GROMACS .gro file of C-alpha atoms in nm:
model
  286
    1UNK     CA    1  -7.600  -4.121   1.616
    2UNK     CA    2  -7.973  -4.106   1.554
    3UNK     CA    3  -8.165  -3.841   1.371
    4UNK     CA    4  -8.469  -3.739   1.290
    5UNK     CA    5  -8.564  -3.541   0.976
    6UNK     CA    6  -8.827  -3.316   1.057
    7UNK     CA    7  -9.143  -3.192   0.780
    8UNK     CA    8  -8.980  -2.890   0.751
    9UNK     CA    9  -8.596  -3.038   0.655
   10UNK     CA   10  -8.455  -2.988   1.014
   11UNK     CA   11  -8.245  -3.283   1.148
   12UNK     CA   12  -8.304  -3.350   1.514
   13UNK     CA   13  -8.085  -3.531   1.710
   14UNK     CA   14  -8.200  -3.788   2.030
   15UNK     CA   15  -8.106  -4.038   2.270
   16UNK     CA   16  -8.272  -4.357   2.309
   17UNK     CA   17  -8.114  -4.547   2.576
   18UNK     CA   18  -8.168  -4.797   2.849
   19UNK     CA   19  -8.433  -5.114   2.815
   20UNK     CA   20  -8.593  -5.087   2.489
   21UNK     CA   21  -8.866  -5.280   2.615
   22UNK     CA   22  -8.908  -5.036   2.978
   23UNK     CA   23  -9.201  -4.793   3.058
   24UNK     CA   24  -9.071  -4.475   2.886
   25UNK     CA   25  -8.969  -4.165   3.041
   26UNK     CA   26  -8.887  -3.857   2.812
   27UNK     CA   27  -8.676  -3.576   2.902
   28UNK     CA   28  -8.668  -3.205   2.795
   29UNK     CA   29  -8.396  -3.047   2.856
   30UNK     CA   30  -8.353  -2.616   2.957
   31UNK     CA   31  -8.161  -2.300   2.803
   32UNK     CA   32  -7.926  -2.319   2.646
   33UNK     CA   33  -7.843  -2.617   2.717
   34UNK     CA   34  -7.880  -2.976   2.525
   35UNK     CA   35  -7.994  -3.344   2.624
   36UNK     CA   36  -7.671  -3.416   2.813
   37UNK     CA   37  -7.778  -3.231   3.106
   38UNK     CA   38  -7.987  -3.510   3.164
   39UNK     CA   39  -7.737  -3.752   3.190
   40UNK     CA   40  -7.710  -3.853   3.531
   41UNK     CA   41  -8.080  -3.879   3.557
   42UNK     CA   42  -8.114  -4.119   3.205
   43UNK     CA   43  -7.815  -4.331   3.370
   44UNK     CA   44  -8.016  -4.363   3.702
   45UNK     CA   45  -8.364  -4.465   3.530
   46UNK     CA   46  -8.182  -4.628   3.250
   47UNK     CA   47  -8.009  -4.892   3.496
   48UNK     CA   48  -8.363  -4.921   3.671
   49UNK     CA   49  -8.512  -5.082   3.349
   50UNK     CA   50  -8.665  -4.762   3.204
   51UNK     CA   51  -8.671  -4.664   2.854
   52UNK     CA   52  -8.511  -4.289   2.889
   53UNK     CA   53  -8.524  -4.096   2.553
   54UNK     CA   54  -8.378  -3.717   2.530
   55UNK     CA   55  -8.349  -3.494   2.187
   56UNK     CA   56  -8.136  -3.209   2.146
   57UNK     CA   57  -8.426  -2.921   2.071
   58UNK     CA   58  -8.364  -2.751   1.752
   59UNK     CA   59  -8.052  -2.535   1.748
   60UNK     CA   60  -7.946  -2.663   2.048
   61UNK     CA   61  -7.680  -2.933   2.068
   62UNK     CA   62  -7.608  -3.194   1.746
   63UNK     CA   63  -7.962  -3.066   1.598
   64UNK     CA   64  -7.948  -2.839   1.296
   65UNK     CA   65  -7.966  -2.489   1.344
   66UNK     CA   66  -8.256  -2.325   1.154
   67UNK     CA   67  -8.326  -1.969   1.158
   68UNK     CA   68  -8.712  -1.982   1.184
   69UNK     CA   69  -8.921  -2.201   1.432
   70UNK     CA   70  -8.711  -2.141   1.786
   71UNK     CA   71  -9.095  -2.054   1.959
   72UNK     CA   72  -9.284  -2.304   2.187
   73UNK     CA   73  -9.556  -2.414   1.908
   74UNK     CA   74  -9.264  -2.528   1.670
   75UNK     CA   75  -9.094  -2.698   1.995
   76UNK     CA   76  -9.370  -2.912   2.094
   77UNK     CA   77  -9.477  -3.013   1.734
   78UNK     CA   78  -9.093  -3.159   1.686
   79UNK     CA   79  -9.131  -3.321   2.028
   80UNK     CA   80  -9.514  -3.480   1.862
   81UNK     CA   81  -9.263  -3.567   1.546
   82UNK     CA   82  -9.070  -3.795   1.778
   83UNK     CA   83  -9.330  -3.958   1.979
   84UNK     CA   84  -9.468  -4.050   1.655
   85UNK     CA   85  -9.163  -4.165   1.480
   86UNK     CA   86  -9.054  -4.369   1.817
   87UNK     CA   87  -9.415  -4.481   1.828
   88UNK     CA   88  -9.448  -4.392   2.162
   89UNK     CA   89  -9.735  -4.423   2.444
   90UNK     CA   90  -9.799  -4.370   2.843
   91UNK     CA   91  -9.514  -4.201   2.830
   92UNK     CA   92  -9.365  -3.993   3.181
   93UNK     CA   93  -9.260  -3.612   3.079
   94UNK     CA   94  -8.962  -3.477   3.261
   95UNK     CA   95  -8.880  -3.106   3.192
   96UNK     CA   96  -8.666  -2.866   3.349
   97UNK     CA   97  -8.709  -2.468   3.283
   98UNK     CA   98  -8.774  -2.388   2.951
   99UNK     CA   99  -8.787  -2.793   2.889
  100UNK     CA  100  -9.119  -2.809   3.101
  101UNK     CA  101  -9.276  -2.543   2.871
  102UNK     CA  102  -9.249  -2.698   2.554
  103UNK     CA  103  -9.360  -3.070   2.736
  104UNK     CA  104  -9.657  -2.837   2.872
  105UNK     CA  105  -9.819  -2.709   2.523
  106UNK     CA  106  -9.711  -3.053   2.396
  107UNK     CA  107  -9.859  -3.251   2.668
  108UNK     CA  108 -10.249  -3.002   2.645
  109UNK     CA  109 -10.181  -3.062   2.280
  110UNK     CA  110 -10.145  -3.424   2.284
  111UNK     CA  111 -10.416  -3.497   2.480
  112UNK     CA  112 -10.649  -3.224   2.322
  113UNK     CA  113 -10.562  -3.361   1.948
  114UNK     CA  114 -10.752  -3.724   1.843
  115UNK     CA  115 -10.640  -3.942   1.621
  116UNK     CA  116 -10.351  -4.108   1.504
  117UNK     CA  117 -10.025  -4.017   1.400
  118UNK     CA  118  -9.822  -4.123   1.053
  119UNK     CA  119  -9.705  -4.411   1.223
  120UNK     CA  120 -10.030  -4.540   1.402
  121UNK     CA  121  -9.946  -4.402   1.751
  122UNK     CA  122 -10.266  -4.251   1.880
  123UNK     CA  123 -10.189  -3.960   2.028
  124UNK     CA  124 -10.433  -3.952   2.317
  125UNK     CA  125 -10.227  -4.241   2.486
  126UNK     CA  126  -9.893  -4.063   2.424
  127UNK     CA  127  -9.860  -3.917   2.744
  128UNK     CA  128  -9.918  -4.083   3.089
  129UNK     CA  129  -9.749  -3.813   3.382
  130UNK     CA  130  -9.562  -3.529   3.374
  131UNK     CA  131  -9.325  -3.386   3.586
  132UNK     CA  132  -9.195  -3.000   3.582
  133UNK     CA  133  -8.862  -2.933   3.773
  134UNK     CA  134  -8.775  -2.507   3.779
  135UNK     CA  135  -9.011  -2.496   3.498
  136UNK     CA  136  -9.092  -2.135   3.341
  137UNK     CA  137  -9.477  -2.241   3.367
  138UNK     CA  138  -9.751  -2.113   3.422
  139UNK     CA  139  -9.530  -1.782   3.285
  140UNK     CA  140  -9.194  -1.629   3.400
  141UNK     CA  141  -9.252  -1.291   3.271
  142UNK     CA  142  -9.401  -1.092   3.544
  143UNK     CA  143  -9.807  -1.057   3.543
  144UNK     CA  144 -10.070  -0.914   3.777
  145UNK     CA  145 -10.165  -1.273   3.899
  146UNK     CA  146  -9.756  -1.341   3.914
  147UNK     CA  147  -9.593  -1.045   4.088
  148UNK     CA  148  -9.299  -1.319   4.162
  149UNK     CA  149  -9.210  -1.322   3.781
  150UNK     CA  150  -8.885  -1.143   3.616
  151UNK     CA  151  -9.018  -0.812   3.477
  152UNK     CA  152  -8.991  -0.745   3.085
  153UNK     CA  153  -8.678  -0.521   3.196
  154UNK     CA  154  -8.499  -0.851   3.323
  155UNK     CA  155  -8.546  -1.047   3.007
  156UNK     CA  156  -8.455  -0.718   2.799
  157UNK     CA  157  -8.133  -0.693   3.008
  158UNK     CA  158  -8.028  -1.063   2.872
  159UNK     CA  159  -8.099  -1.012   2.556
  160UNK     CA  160  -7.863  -0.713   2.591
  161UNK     CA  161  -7.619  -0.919   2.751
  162UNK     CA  162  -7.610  -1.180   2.489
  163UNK     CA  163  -7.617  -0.854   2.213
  164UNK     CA  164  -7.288  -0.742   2.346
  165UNK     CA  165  -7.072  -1.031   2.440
  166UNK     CA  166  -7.251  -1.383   2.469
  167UNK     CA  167  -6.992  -1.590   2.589
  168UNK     CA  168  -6.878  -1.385   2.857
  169UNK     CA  169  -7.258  -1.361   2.964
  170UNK     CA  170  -7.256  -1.775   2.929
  171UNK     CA  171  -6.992  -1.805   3.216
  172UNK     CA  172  -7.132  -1.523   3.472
  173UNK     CA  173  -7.475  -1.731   3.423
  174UNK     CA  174  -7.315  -2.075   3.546
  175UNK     CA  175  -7.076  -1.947   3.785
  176UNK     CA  176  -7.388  -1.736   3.971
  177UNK     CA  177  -7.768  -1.794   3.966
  178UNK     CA  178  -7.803  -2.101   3.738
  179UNK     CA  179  -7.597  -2.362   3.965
  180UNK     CA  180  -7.670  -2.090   4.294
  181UNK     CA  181  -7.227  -2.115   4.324
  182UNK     CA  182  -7.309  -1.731   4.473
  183UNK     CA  183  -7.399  -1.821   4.764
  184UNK     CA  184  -7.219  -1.830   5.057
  185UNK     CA  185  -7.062  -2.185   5.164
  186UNK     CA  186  -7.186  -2.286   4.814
  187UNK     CA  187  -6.987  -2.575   4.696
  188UNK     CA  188  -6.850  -2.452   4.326
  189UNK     CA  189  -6.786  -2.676   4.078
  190UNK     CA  190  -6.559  -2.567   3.746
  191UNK     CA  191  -6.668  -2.938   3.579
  192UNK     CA  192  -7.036  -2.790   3.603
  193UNK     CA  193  -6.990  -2.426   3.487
  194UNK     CA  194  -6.733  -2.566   3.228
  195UNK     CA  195  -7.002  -2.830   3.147
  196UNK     CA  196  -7.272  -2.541   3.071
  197UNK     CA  197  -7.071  -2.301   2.880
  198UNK     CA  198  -6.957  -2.553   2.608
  199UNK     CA  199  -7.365  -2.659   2.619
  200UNK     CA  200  -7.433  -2.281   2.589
  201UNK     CA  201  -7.225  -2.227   2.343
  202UNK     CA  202  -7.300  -2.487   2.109
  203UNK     CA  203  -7.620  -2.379   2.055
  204UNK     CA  204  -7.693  -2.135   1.760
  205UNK     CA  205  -7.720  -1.778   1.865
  206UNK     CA  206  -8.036  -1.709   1.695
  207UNK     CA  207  -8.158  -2.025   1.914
  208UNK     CA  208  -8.104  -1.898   2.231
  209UNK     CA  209  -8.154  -1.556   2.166
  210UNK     CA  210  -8.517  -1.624   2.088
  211UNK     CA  211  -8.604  -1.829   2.325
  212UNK     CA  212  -8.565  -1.562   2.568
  213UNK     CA  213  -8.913  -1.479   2.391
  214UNK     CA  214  -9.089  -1.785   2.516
  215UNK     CA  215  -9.036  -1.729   2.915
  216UNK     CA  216  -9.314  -1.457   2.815
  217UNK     CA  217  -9.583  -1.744   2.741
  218UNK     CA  218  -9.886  -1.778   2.950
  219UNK     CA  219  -9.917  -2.179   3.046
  220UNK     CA  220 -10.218  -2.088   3.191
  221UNK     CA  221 -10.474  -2.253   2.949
  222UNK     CA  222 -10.199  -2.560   2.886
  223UNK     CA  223 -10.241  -2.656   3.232
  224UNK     CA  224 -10.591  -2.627   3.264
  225UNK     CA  225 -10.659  -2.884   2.972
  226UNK     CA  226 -10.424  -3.178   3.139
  227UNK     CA  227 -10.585  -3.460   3.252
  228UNK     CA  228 -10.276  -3.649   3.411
  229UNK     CA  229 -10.067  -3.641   3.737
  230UNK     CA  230  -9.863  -3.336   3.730
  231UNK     CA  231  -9.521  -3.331   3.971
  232UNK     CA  232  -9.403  -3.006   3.998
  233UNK     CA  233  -9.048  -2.949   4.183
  234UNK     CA  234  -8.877  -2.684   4.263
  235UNK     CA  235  -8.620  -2.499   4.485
  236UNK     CA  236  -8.660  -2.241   4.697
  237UNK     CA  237  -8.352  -2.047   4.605
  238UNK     CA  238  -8.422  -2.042   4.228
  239UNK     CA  239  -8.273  -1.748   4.094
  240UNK     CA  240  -8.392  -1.781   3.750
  241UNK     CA  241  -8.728  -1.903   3.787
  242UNK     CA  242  -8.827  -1.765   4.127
  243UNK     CA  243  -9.018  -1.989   4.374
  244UNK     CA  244  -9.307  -1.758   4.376
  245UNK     CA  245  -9.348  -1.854   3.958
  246UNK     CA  246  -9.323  -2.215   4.026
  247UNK     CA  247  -9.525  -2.283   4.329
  248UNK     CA  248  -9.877  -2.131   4.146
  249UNK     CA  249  -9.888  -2.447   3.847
  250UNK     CA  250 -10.064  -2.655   4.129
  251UNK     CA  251 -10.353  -2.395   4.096
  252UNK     CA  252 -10.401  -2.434   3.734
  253UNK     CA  253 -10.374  -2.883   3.718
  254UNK     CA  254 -10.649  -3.121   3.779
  255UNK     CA  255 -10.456  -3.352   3.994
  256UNK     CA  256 -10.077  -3.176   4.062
  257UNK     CA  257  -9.834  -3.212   4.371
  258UNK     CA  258  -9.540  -2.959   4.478
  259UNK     CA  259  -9.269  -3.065   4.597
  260UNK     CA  260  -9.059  -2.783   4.704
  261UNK     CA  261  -8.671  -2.784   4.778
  262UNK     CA  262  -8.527  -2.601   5.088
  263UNK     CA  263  -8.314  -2.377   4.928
  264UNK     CA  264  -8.291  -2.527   4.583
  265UNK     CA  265  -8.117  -2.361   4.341
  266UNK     CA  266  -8.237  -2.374   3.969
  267UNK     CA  267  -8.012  -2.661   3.845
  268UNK     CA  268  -8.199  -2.916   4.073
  269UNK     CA  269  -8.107  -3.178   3.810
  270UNK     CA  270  -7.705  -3.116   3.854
  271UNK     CA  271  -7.731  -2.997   4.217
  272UNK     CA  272  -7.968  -3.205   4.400
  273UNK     CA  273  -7.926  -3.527   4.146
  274UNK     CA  274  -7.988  -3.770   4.390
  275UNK     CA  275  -8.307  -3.607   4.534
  276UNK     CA  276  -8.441  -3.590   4.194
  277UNK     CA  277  -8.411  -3.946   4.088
  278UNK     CA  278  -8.530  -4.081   4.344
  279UNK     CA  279  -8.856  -3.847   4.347
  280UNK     CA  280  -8.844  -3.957   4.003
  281UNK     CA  281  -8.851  -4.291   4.023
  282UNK     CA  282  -9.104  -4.301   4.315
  283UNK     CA  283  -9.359  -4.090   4.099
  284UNK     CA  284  -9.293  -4.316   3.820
  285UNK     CA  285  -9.379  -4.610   4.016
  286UNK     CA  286  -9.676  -4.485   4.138
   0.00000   0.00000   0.00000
């Protein structure tokens, strides 16, 4: 399986799949979860002639497990470790929830920062559209110009809830807001919850514990600096990252779209799979 090694010893772990040769799409993947949530979507681009590339974000997945540098800087500077290992450029940025913050600061970053990378990538060119599905930007922790976001209570209470008895907590998640199975008529799936437990629990507790930290960051500035098309997705019945969060990136992009869901749940990726690759693919072509 490939690895990277990262400057500071960490060993992160990626897919590189479908035509070596194809327009690249890269995928970043949300809490707590690793790059095989993205599988149905890499399969669907991948057999379209795309180059789809995934990593496992440190702690998460088959990446090491360090106990520093789980914060958004350190997430986007492995992701810039990658593109310049892989040598990549115009590259499409898919992110979903905490995924599409990390692709955020590393997108602003990558376009702010000149130059060229160790292995002569520039890094200007690295990054052609991006695309935020549920994403936590511009911030999930509530604000005066976000009244929709979770209030520092909410986020306290998981933390709590992972404090007393994490994997308990990682099947209430799954089987309620995350996949929206607590609705009425909802269609439940045990594959899926199943699926996202053994994700969640993979994943270093440390990890996921502090990355409850980074749905406090303020995108705000990160959006402002892109200079690229911006699709931003999301459902109207997200109970983790609340509509109301979502719907106000649009505001803070040059040239942005929303595209909203009629009553979405968070897992767009898993639950509306079909709807997303094809929006996918048609923003790709564009």
């Amino acid at each position: 399986m490939p690895y990277l090694p990262l400057k500071d010893g960490v060993s992160l772990f990626y897919k590189d799949w479908g035509n070596s040769t194809g327009q690249p799409v890269f995928f970043s993947h949300g809490w707590p979860l690793n790059s095989d949530n993205w599988e149905l979507q890499m399969n669907f681009l991948g057999n379209k002639g795309y180059r789809v590339i995934a990593h496992d974000r440190r702690g998460h997945g088959r990446s090491d497990q360090p106990w520093t540098g789980n914060d958004i800087d350190t997430w986007a500077d492995d992701i810039s470790q990658l593109f310049d290992y892989l040598n990549l450029t115009d590259v499409t940025l898919v992110g979903h929830s905490t995924g599409g913050g990390d692709l955020t600061r590393f997108a602003a970053n990558s376009k702010a920062d000149s130059g060229y990378g160790t292995y002569g990538c520039k890094k200007s060119s690295w990054v052609k559209k991006l695309v935020l599905i549920s994403a936590i930007v511009p911030q999930l922790l509530q604000a005066p110009w976000s009244p929709s976001g979770l209030p520092m209570e909410a986020l306290n209470g998981q933390r709590a809830l992972m404090l007393k008895d994490r994997s308990q907590f990682f099947y209430d998640v799954p089987e309620g807001p995350f996949f929206g199975f607590n609705r009425p008529n909802a269609t439940v799936s045990k594959g899926l919850i199943q699926s996202w437990y053994n994700q969640g629990m993979q994943a270093s507790f440390k990890a996921v514990f502090d990355t409850v930290t980074s749905w406090q960051t303020d995108f705000r500035a990160d959006l402002e600096n892109l200079d690229i098309p911006v699709l931003v997705i999301h459902g109207s019945d997200d109970q983790v990252v609340p509509f109301g969060v979502g719907n106000k990136t649009v505001d803070y992009v040059k040239d942005g779209r929303l595209k909203v869901c009629p009553g979405g749940p968070h897992a767009l990726p898993n639950i509306e799979a079909d709807g997303i690759n094809n929006d996918l693919l048609e923003f790709l072509k564009e």
